[in-house]
mmCIF file of C-alpha atoms in Angstrom:
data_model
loop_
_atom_site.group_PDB
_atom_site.id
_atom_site.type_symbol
_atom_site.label_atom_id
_atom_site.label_comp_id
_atom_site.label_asym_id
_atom_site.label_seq_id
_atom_site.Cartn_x
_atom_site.Cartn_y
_atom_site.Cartn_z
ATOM 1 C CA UNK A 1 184.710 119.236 125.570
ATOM 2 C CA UNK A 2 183.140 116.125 125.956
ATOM 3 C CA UNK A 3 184.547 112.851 123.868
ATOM 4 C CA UNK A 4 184.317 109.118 123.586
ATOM 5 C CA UNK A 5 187.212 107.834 121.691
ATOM 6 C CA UNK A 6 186.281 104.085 120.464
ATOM 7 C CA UNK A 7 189.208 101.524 119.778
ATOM 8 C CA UNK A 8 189.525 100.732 115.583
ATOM 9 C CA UNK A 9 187.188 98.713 113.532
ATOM 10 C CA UNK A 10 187.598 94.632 113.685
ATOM 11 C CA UNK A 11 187.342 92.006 111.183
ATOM 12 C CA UNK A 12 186.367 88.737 112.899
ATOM 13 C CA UNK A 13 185.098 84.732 111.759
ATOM 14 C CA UNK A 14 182.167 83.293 113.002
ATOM 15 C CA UNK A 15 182.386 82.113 116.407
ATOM 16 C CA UNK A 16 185.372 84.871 117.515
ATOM 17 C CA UNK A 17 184.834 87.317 120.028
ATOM 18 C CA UNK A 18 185.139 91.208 119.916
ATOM 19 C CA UNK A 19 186.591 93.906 122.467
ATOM 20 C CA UNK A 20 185.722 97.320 121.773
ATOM 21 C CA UNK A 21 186.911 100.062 123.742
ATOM 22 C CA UNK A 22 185.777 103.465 124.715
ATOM 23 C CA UNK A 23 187.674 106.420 126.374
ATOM 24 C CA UNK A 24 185.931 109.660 127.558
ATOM 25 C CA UNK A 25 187.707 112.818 128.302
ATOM 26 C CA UNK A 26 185.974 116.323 129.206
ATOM 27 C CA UNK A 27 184.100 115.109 131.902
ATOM 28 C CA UNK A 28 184.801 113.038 134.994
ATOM 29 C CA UNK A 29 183.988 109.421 133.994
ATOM 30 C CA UNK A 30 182.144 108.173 137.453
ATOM 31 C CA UNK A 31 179.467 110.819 136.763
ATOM 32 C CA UNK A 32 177.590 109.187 134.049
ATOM 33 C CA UNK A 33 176.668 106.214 132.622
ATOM 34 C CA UNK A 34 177.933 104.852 129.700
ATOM 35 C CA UNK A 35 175.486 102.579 127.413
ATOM 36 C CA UNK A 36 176.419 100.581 123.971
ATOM 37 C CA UNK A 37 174.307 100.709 120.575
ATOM 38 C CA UNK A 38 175.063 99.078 117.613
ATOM 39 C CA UNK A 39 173.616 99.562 114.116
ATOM 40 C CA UNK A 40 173.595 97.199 111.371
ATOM 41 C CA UNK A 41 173.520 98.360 107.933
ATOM 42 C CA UNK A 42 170.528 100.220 106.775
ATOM 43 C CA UNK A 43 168.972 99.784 110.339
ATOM 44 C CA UNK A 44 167.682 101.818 113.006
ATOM 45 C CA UNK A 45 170.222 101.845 116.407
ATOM 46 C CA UNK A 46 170.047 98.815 118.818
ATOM 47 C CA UNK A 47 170.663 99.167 122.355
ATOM 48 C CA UNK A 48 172.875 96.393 123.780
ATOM 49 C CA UNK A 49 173.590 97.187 127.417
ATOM 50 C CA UNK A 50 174.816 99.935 129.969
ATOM 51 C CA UNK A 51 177.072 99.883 133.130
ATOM 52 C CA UNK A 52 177.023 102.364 136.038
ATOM 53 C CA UNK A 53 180.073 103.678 135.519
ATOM 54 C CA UNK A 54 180.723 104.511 139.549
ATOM 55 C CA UNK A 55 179.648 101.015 140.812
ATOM 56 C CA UNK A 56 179.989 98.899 138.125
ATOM 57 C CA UNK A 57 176.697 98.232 137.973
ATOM 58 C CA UNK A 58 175.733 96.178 134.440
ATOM 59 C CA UNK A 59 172.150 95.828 132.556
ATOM 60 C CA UNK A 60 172.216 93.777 129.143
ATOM 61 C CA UNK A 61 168.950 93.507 126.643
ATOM 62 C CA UNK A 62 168.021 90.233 126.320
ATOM 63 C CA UNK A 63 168.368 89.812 122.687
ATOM 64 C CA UNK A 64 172.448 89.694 124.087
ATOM 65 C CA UNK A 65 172.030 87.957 127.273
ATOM 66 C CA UNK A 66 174.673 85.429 127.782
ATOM 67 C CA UNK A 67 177.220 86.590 124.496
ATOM 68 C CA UNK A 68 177.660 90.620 126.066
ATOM 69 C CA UNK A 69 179.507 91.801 128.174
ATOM 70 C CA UNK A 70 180.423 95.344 129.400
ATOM 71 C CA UNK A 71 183.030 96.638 131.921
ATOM 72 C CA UNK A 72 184.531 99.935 132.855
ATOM 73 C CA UNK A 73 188.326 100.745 134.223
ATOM 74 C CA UNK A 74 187.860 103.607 136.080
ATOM 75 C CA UNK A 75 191.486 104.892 136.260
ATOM 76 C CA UNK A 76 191.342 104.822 132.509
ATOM 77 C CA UNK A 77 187.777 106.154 132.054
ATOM 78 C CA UNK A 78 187.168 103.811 129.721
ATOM 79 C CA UNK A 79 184.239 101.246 128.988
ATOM 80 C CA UNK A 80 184.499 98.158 127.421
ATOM 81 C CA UNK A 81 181.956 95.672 125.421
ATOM 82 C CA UNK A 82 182.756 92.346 124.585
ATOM 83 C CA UNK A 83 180.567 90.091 122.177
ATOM 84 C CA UNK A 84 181.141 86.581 121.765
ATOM 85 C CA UNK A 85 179.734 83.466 119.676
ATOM 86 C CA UNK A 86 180.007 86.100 116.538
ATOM 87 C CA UNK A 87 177.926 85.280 113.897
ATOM 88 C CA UNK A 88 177.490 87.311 110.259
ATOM 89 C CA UNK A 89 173.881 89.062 111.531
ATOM 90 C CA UNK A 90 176.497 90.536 114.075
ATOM 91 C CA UNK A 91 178.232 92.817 111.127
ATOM 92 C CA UNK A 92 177.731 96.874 112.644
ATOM 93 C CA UNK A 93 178.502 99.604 113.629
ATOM 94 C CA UNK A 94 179.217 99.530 117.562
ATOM 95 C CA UNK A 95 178.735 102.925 119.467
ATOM 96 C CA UNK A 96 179.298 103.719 123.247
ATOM 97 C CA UNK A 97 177.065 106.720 124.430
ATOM 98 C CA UNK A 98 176.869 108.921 127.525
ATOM 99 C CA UNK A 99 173.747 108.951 129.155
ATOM 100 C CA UNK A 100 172.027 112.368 130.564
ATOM 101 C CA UNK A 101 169.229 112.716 132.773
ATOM 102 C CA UNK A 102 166.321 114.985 132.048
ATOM 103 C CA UNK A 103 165.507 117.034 135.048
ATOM 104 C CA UNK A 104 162.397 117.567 134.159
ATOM 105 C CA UNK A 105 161.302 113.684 133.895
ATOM 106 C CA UNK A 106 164.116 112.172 135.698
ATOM 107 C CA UNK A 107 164.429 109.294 132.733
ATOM 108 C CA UNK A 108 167.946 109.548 131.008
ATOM 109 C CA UNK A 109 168.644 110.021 127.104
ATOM 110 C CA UNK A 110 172.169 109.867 125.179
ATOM 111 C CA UNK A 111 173.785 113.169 124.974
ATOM 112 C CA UNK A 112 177.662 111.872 123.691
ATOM 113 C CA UNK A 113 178.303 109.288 121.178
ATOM 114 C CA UNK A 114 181.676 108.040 120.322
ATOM 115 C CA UNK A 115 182.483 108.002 116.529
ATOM 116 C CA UNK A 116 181.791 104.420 116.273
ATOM 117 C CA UNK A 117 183.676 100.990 115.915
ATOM 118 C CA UNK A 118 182.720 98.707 112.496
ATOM 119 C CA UNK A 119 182.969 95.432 112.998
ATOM 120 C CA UNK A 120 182.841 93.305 110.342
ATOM 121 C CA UNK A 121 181.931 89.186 111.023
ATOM 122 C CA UNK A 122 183.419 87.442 108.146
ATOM 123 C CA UNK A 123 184.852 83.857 107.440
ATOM 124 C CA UNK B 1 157.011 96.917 125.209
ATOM 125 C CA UNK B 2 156.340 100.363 123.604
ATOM 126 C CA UNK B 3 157.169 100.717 119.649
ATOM 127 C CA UNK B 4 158.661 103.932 117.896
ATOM 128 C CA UNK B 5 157.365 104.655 114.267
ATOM 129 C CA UNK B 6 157.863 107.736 111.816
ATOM 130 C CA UNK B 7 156.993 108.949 108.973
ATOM 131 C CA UNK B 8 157.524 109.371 106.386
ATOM 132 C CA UNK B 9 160.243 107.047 105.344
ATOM 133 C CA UNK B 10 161.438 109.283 103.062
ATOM 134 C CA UNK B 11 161.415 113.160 102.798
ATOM 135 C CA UNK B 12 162.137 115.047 99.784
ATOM 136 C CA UNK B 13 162.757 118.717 100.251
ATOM 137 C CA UNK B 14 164.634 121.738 98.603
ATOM 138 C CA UNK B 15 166.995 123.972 100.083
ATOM 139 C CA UNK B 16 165.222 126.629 102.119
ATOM 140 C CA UNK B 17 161.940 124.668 102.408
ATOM 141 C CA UNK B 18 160.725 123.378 105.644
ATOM 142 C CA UNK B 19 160.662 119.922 106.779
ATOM 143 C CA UNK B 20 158.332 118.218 109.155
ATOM 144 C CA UNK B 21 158.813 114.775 110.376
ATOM 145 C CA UNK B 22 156.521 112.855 112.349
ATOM 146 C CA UNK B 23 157.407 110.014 115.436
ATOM 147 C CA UNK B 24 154.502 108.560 116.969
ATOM 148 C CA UNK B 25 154.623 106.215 120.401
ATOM 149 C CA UNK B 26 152.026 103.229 120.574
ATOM 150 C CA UNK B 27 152.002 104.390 124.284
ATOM 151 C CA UNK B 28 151.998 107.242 125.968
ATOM 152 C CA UNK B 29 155.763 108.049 126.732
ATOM 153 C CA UNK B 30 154.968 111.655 128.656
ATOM 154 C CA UNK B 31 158.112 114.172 127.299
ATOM 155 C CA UNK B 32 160.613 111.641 127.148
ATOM 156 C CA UNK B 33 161.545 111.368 123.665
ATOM 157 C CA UNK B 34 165.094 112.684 122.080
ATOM 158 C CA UNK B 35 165.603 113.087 118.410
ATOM 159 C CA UNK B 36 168.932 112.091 116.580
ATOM 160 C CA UNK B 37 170.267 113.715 112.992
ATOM 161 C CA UNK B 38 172.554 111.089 111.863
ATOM 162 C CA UNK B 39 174.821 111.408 108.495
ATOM 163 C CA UNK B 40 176.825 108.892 106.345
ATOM 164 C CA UNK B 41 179.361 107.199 108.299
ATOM 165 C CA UNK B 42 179.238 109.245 111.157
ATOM 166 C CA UNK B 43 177.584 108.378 114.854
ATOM 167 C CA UNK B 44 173.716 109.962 115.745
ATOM 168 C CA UNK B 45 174.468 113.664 116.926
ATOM 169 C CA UNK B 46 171.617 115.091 119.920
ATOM 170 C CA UNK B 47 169.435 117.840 118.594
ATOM 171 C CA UNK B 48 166.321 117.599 121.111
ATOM 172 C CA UNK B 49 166.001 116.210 124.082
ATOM 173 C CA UNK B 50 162.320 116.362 126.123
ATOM 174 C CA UNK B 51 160.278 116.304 123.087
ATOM 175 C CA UNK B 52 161.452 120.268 122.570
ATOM 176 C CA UNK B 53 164.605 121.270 123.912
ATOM 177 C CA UNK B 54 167.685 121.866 121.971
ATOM 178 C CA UNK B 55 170.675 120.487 122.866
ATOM 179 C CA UNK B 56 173.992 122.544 123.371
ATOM 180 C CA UNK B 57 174.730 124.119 120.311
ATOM 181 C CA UNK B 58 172.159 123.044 117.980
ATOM 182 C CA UNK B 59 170.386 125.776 115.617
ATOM 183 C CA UNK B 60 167.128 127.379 115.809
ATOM 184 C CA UNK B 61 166.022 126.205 113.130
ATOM 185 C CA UNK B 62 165.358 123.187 114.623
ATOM 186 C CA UNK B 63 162.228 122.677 116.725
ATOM 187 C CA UNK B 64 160.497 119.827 118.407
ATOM 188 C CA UNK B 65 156.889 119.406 119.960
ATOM 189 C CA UNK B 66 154.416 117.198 121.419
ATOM 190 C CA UNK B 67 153.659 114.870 124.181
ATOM 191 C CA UNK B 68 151.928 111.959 124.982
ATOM 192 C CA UNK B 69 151.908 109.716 121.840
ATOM 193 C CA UNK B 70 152.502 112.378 118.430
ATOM 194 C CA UNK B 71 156.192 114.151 118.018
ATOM 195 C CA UNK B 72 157.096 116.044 115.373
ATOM 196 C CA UNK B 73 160.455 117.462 114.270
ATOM 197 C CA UNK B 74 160.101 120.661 111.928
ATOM 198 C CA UNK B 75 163.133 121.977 110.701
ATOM 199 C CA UNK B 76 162.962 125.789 108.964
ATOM 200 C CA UNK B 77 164.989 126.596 105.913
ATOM 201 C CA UNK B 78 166.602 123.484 105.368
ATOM 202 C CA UNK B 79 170.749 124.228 104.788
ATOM 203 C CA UNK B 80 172.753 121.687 102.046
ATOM 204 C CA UNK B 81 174.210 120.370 105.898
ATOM 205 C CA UNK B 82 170.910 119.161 107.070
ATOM 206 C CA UNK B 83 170.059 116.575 104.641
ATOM 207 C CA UNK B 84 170.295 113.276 106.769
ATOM 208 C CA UNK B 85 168.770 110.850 108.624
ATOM 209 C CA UNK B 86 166.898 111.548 111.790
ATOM 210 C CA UNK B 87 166.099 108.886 114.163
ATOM 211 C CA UNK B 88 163.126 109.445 117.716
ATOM 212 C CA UNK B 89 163.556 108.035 120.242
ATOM 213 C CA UNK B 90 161.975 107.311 123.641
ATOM 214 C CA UNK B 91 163.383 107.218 126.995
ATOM 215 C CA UNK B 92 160.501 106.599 129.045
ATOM 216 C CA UNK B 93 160.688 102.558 129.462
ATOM 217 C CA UNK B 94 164.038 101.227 131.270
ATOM 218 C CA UNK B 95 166.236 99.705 130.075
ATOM 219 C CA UNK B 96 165.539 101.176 126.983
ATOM 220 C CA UNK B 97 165.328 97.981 124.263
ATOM 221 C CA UNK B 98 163.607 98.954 120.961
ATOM 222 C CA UNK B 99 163.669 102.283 121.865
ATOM 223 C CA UNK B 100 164.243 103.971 118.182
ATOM 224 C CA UNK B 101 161.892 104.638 115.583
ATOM 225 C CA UNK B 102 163.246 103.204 112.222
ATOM 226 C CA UNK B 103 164.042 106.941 110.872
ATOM 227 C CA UNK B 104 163.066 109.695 108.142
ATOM 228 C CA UNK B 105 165.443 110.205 105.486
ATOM 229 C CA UNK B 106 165.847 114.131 104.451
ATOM 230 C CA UNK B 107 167.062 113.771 100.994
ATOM 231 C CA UNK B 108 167.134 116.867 98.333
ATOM 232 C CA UNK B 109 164.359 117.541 96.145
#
């Protein structure tokens, strides 16, 4: 079965930067995308970024640009987000999800999400 | 730059009842719109996918329809289990920033 495994929750001051990992088994990695999401308390999910997970191919939103970044190991089919210049508004929830294309409109929705990594920005 | 809203905020139903929550698009966004049940602490799970297709394993007594700009989610004989939150979302813009609605809470009546 399908599964994103996401590295342990991270306490972090202001200015610090974050590395969250995620590791997918059930499927074979290179076949699907992998995007990021975070959700602050109370909020509705925010989508940070996405990488091509056969080329390497990257896409950040620009509320991020410049602070995010996202890579992928392929031998380890696992993704990887980094944050920097953390500030408190950056306290979430931090979830990597599998993207799926619809066949019927070729646009692509999130199928898998890992169980989430809570990151907490805190001096 | 296409924005999500639903309604109501907040949903108050008893077990059995029927539930019908509403996600509207301030643009036309075809089929593409999924729809998330999310509980406490744990990540959004899939339930439908093209406006009104169930994902793998999800009950019938969830159902999805619409198109264009109006979605609703109507969920029949609501179990203890499906008191949540349930999040649209489109997929029709790339890359999809701002692409979830802010969510209906099911709570119990």
């Amino acid at each position: 079965q399908v599964q994103l495994l996401q590295s342990g929750a991270e306490v972090k001051e202001p200015g610090a930067s974050v590395k969250v990992s995620c590791k997918a088994s059930g499927y074979t990695f290179t076949t699907s995308a992998i995007h990021w999401v975070r959700q602050a308390p109370g909020q509705r999910p925010e989508w940070m970024g996405w990488i091509s997970t056969d080329l390497g191919n990257t896409r950040y939103s620009q509320k991020f640009q410049g602070r995010v970044t996202i890579a992928r190991d392929t031998s380890a089919s696992t993704a990887h987000l980094e944050l920097s210049s953390l500030r408190s508004e950056d306290t979430a929830v931090y979830y990597c999800a599998r993207d799926r294309k619809d066949v019927l409109t070729g646009s692509y929705y999130f199928d898998y999400w890992g169980q989430g990594t809570l990151v907490t920005v805190s001096s | 730059e296409i924005v999500m809203t639903q309604s109501p905020a907040t949903l108050s139903v008893s077990p059995g009842e029927r539930a019908t929550l509403s996600c509207r698009a301030s643009q036309s966004v075809s089929t593409n719109v999924a729809w998330y049940q999310q509980k406490p602490g744990q990540a959004p799970r899939l339930l439908i996918y093209g406006a009104s297709t169930r994902a793998t394993g999800i009950p019938a007594r969830f159902s999805g329809s619409g198109s264009g700009t109006e979605f609703t989610l109507t969920i029949t004989s609501l179990q203890s289990e499906d008191f949540a939150v349930y999040y649209c979302q489109q997929y029709s813009t790339w890359p999809p920033e701002e692409a979830f609605g802010p969510g209906t809470k099911v709570d119990i009546k």
